[in-house]
Coordinates of C-alpha atoms in Angstrom, one line a residue:
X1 CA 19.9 -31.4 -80.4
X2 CA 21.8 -33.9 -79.0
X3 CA 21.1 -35.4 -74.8
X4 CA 24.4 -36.1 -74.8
X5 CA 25.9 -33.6 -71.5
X6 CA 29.5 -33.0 -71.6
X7 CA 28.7 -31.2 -68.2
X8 CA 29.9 -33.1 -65.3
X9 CA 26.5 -33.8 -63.4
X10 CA 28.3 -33.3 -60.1
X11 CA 28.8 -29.7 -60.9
X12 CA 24.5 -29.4 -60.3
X13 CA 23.3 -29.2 -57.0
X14 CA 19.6 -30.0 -56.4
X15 CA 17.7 -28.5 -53.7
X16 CA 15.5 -31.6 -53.3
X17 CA 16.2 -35.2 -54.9
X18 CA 16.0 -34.9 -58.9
X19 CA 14.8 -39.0 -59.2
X20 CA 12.4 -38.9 -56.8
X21 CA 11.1 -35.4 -57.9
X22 CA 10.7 -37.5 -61.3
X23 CA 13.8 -35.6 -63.3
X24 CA 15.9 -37.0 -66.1
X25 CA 19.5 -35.6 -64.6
X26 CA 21.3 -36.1 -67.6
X27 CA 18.4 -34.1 -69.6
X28 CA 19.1 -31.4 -66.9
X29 CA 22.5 -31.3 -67.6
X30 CA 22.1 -31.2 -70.9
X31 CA 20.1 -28.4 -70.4
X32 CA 22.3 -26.5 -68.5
X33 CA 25.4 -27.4 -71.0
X34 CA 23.1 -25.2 -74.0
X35 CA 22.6 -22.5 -71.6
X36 CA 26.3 -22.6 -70.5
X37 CA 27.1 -22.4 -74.5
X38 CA 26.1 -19.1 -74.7
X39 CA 28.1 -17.9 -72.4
X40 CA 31.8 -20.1 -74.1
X41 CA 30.6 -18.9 -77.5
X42 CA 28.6 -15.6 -76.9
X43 CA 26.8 -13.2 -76.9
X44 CA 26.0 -13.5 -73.3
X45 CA 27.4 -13.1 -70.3
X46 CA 25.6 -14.7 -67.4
X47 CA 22.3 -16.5 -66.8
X48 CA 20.2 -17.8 -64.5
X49 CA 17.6 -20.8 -64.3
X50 CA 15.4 -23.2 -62.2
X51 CA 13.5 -25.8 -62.3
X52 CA 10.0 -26.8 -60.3
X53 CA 8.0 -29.7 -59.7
X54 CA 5.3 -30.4 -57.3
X55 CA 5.3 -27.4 -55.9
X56 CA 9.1 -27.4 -55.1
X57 CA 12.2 -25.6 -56.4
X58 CA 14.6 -28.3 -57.4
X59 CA 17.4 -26.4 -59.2
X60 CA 18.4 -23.7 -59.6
X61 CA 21.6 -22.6 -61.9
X62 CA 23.7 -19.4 -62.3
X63 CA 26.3 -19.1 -65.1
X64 CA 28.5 -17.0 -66.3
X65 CA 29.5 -13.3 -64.4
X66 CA 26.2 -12.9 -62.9
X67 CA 26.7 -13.9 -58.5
X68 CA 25.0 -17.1 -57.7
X69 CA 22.0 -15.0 -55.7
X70 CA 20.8 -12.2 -58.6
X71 CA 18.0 -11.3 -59.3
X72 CA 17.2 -9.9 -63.1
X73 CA 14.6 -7.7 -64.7
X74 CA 12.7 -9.7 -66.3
X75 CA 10.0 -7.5 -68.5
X76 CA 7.1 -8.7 -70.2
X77 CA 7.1 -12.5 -67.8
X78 CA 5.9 -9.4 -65.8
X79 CA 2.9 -9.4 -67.2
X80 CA 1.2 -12.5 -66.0
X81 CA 2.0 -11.9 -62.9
X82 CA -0.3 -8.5 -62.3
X83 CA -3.0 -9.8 -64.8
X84 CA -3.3 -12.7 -62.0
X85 CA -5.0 -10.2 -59.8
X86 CA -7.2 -8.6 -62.2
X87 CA -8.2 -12.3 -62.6
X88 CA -8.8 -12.0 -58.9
X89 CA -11.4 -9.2 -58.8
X90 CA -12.7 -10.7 -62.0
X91 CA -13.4 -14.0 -59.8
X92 CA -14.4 -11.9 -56.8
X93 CA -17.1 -10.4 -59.5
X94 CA -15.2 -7.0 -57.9
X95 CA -14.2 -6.5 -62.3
X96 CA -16.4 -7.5 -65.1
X97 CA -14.2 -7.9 -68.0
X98 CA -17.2 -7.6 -70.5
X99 CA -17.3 -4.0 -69.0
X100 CA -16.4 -0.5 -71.1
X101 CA -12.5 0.3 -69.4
X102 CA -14.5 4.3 -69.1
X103 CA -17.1 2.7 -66.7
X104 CA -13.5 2.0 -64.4
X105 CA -11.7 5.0 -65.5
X106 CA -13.7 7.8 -66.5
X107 CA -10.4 9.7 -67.9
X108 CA -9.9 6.7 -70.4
X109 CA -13.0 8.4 -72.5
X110 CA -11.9 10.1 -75.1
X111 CA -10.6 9.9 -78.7
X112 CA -13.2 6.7 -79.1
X113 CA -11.8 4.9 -76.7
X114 CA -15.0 5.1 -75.0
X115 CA -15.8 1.2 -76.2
X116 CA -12.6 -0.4 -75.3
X117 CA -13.4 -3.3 -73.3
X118 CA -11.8 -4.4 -69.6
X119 CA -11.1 -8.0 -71.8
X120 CA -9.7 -6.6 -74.9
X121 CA -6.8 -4.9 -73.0
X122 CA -6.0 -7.8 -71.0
X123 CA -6.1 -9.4 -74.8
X124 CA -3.7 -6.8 -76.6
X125 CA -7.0 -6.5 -79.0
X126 CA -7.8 -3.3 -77.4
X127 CA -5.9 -1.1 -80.9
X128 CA -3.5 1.4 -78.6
X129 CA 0.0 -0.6 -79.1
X130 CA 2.2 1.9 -79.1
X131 CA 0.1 4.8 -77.0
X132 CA 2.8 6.8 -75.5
X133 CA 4.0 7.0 -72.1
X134 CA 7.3 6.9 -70.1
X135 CA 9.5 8.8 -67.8
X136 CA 8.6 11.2 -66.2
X137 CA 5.0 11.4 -66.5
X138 CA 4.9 7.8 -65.4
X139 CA 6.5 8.3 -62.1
X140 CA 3.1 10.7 -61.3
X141 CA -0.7 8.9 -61.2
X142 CA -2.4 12.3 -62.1
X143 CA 0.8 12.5 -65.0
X144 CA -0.6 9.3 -66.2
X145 CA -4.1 10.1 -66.5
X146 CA -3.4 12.7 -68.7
X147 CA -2.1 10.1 -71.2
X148 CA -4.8 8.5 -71.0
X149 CA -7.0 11.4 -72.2
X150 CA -4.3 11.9 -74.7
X151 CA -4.2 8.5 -76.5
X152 CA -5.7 7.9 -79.6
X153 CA -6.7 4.2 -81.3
X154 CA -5.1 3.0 -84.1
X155 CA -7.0 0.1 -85.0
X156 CA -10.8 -1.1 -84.4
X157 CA -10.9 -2.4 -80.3
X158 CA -11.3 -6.3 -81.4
X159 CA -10.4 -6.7 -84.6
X160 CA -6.8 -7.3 -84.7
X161 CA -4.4 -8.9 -82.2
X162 CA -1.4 -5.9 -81.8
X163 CA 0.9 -6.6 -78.8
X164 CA 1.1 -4.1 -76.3
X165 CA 4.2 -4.3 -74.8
X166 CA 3.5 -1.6 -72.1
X167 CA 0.4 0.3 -72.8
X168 CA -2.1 -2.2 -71.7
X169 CA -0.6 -2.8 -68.0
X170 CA -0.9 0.8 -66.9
X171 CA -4.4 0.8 -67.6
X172 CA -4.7 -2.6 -65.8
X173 CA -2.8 -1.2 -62.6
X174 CA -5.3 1.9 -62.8
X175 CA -8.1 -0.5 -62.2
X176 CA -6.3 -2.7 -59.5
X177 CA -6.3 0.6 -58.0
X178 CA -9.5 1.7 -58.5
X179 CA -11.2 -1.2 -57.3
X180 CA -8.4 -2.2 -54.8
X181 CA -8.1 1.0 -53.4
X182 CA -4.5 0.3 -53.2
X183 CA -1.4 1.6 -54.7
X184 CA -0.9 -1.1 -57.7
X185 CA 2.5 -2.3 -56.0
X186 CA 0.8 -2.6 -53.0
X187 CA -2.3 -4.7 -54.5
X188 CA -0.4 -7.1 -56.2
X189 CA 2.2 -8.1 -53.1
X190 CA -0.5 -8.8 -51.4
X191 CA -3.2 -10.5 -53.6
X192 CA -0.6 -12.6 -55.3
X193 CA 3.3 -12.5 -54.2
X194 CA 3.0 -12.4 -50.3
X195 CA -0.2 -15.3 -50.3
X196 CA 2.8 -17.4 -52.5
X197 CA 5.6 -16.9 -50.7
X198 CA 7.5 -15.0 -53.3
X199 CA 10.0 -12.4 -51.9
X200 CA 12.7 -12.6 -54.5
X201 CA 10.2 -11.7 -57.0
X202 CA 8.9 -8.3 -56.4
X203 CA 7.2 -5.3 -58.7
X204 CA 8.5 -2.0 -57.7
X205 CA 11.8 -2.8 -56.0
X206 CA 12.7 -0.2 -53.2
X207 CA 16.0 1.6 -53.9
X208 CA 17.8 0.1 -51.0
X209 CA 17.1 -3.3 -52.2
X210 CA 18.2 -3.4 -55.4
X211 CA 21.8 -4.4 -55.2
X212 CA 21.3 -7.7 -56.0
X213 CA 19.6 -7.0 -59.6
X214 CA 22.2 -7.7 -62.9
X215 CA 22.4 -4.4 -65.3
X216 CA 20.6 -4.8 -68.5
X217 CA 23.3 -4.8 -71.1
X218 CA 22.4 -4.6 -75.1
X219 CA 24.5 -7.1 -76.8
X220 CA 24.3 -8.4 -80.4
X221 CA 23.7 -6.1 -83.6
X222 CA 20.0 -6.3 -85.0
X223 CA 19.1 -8.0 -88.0
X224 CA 19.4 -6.5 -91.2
X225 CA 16.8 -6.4 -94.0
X226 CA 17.7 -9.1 -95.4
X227 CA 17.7 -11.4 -92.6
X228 CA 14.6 -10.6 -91.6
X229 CA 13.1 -10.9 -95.9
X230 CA 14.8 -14.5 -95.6
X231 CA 13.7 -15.8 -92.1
X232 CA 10.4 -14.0 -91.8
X233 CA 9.4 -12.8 -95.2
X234 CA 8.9 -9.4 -94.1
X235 CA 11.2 -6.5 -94.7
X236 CA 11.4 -5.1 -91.2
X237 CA 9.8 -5.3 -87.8
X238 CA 6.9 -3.9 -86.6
X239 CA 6.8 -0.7 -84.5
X240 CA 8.1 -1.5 -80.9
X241 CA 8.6 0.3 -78.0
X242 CA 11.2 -3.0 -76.8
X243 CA 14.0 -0.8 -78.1
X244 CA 17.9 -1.3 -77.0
X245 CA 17.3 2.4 -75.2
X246 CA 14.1 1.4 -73.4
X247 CA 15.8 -1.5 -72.3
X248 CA 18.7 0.7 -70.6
X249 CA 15.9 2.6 -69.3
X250 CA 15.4 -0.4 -66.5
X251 CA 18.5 0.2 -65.2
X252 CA 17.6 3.4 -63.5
X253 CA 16.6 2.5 -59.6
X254 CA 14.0 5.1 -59.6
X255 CA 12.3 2.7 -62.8
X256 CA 13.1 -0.3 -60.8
X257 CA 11.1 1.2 -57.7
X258 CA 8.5 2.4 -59.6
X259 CA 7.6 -1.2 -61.2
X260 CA 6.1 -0.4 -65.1
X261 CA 3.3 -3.1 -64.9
X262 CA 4.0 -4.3 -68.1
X263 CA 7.7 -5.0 -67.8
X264 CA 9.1 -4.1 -64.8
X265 CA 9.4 -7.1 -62.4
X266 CA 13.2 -8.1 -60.9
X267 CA 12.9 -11.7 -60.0
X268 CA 15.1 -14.6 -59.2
X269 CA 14.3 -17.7 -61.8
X270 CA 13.5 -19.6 -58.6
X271 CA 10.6 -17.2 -57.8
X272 CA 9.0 -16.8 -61.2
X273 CA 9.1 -21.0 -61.8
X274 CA 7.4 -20.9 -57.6
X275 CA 4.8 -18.8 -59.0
X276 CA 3.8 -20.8 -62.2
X277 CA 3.8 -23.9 -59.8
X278 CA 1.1 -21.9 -58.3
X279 CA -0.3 -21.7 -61.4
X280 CA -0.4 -25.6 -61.7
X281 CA -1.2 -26.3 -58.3
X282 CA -2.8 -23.2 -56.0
X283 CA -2.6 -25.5 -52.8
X284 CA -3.8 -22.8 -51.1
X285 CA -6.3 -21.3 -52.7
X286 CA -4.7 -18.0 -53.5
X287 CA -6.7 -17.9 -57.3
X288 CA -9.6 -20.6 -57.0
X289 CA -10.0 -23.4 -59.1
X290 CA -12.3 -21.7 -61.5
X291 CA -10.3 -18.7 -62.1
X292 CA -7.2 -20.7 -62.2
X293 CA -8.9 -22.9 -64.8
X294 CA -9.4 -20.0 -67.0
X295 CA -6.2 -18.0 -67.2
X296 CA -4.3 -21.4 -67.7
X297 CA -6.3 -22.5 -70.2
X298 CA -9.4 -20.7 -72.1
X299 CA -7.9 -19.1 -74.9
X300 CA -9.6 -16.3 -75.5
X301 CA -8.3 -14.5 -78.8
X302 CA -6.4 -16.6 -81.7
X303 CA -6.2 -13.9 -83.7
X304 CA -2.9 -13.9 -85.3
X305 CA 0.5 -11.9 -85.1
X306 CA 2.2 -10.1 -87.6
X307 CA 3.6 -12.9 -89.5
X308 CA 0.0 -15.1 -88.9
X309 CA 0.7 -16.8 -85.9
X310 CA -2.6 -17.3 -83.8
X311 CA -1.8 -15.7 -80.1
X312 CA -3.5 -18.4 -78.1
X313 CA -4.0 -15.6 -75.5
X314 CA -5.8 -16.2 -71.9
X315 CA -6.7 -13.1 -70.2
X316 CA -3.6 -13.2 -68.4
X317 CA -1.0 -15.9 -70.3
X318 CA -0.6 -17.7 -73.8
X319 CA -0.8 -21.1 -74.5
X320 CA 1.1 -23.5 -76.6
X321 CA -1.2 -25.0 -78.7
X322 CA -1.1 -27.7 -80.9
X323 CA -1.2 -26.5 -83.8
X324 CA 2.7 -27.3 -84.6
X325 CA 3.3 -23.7 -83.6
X326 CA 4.2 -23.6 -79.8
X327 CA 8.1 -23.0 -80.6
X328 CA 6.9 -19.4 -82.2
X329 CA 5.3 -18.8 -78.7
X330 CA 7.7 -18.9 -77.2
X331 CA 8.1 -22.9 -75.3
X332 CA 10.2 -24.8 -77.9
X333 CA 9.1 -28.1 -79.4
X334 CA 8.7 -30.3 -76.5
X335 CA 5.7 -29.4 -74.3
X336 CA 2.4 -30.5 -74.6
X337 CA -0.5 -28.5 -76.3
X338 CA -1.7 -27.6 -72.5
X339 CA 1.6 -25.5 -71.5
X340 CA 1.2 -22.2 -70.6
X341 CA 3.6 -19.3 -69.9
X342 CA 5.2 -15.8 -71.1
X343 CA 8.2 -14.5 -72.4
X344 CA 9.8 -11.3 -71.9
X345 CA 12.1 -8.9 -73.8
X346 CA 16.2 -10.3 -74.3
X347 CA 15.2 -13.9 -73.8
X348 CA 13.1 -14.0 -70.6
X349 CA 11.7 -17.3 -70.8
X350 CA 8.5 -18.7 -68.0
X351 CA 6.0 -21.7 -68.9
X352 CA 4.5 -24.5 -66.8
X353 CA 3.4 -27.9 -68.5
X354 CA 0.1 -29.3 -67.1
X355 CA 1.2 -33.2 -69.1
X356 CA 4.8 -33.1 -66.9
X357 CA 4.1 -30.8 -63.5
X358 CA 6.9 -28.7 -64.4
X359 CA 7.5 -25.4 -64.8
X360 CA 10.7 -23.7 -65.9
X361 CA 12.4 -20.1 -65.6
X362 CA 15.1 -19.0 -67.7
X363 CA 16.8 -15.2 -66.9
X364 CA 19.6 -13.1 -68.8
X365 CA 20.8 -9.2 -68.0
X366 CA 22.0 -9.7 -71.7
X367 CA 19.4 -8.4 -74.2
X368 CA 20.3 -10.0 -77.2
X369 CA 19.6 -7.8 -80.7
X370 CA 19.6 -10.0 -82.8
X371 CA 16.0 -11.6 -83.0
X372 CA 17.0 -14.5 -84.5
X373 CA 19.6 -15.7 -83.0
X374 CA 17.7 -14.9 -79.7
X375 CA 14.6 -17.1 -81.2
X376 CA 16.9 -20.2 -81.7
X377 CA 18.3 -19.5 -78.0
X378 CA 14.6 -19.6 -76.7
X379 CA 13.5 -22.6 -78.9
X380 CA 17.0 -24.8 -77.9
X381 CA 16.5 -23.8 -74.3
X382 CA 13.0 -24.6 -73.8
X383 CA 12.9 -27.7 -75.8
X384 CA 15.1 -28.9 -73.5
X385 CA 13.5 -27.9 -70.2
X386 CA 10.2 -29.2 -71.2
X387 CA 12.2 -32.6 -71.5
X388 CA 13.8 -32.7 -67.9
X389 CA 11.0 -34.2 -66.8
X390 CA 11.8 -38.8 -66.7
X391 CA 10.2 -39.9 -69.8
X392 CA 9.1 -37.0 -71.2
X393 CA 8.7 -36.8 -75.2
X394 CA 11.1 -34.6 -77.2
X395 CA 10.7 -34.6 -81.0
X396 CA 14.6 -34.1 -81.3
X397 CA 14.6 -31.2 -84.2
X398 CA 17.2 -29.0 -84.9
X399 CA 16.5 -25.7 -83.5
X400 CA 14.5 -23.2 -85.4
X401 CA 13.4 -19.6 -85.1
X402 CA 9.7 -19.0 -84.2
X403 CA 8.2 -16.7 -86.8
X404 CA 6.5 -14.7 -83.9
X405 CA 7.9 -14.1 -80.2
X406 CA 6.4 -11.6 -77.1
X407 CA 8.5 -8.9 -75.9

């Protein structure tokens, strides 16, 4: 990976000084060059990406198609952002995550899952991956209740880490609105986005205000079989529901308004780095220090992933680790064993590095197929944001596919 930007650095406009905000500008541009490449060479079309540093937006870059002010969907980075507020009520003591999910939601108590812990679904240990439920029973509360009568487990609660790339966040919103008393939407502009300042970055996106979100476009063929026996050793994926037609699915306004807690944010990259500043920082107060403490930094399951990567889970993010492996999670090869963050579906890429003060946010409408080549995008990418920062380490390795990813 070279540092070497054939970019003209006057073609970057910072929103507040790069040197004095501690930035290596020729590290940005370099930055922005191998997210610009992507575009010259394909698969993608546009992208979008920011910057932040104490507590401050300094960049932020649209390429490609996309208008300089869109917003994109930007999936499973959803997720920390409405597990932030069950960390709330867990500070509040309004949630105890040691507590049965039935004691919360009585409907949730059949088919076994009567012992499925409030922490093991934030954990993805909770062994109902795949349990079924989409449009239009998810458009209706009472409709989506009734799934959760109807699913079944399909692996011991606890003993396996199984990513749940949707299931898990309904029944989160069903408690934010059981103990909230609030529509989920509703709980978490107000408990997390509105106390922040975030207005680009909203869950459940009325219809009239969508016109500034990109499409979601499928691009890329999957890889075959024997990609996937030569990269990852295995001879196909695991069951998903992240699926080129569940993707398309986000494109319907009525899904956008709705907000599927799991995946169904539309941000600006501006927004989502804003909010893991927050995660850094909290100047004021929205989380608490000892709350704030814990989702950024307790793992709580390292249980591994289908190819034997530990998870390094929080109850509401993962963390890099240093165990050689934080490129598989999804931050490249250049942040510090503190950094903290999550992906989502196509590329998404969010994280925040403790050791620098930065966080970063990377955004595509372009949902790239092919895993791997999606991997090396997300490893080149990140190893270079986590090294914007003046004098930052970077260990200068070709990029490589992580053997894991989030969706």
């Amino acid at each position: 990976m070279s540092d070497t930007p054939s970019r003209d650095l006057a073609d970057l406009t910072f929103l507040e000084d790069p040197v004095a905000a501690g930035l290596d500008v020729a590290k940005v541009a370099a930055l922005v060059e191998r997210a610009q490449r992507d575009i010259d060479e394909g698969p993608l079309t546009s992208c979008q990406l920011a910057l932040a540093r104490h507590g401050e937006v300094l960049l932020q870059v649209t390429l490609g198609a996309a208008p300089a002010d869109a917003r994109f969907m930007i999936f499973s980075a959803t997720k920390p952002v409405v597990a932030s507020a069950l960390c709330q009520l867990i500070g509040e003591g309004a949630l105890d995550p040691d507590a049965r999910v039935v004691e919360y939601i009585p409907e949730f108590a059949t088919n076994g899952k009567d012992v499925v812990t409030v922490e093991q679904v934030m954990l993805h240990t909770s062994g109902f991956p795949m349990a079924p439920l989409g449009p239009p029973q998810w458009f209706d509360r009472s409709a989506r209740l009734d799934a959760f009568a109807r699913w079944r487990l399909t692996s011991e609660p606890g003993t396996g880490y199984l990513y749940h790339a949707s299931s898990a966040h309904w029944v989160l919103a069903e408690l934010l609105e059981r103990i909230d008393g609030a529509d989920f939407r509703d709980a978490v502009r107000a408990r997390v986005l509105e106390p922040l300042g975030l207005t680009r970055l909203q869950l459940g996106v009325p219809l009239e205000q969508q016109a500034d979100i990109e499409p979601v476009v499928p691009v890329g063929a999957p890889m075959d079989r024997d990609e996937l026996a030569r990269v990852l050793g295995v001879p196909s994926m695991p069951p998903t529901e992240v699926t080129a037609e569940s993707i398309v699915a986000f494109n319907d306004p009525q899904t956008r308004a709705l907000g599927v807690p799991g995946a169904g944010a539309a941000s600006d990259a501006a927004d989502l780095a804003r909010f893991y500043q927050a995660l850094l920082h909290d100047p004021d107060g929205v989380f608490g220090a000892d709350v704030l403490a814990d989702i950024t930094s307790r793992v709580r399951t390292s249980l591994p992933d289908y190819v034997g990567t530990p998870a390094n889970r929080t109850r509401a993010l993962i963390v890099a680790g240093a165990d050689g492996r934080a490129s598989r999670r999804g931050f490249g090869h250049t942040v510090s064993p503190a950094a903290f963050g999550h992906d989502g579906a196509g590329g998404q890429i969010a994280f925040a590095d403790p050791a620098t003060g930065l966080s970063f946010a990377y955004l595509t409408g372009d949902h790239d197929q092919h895993r791997l080549r999606e991997w090396r995008r997300t490893s080149g990418i990140a190893s270079r944001a986590a090294a914007c920062v003046a004098g930052a380490a970077r260990d200068g390795r070709a990029e490589a596919p992580p053997a894991g990813g989030v969706g």
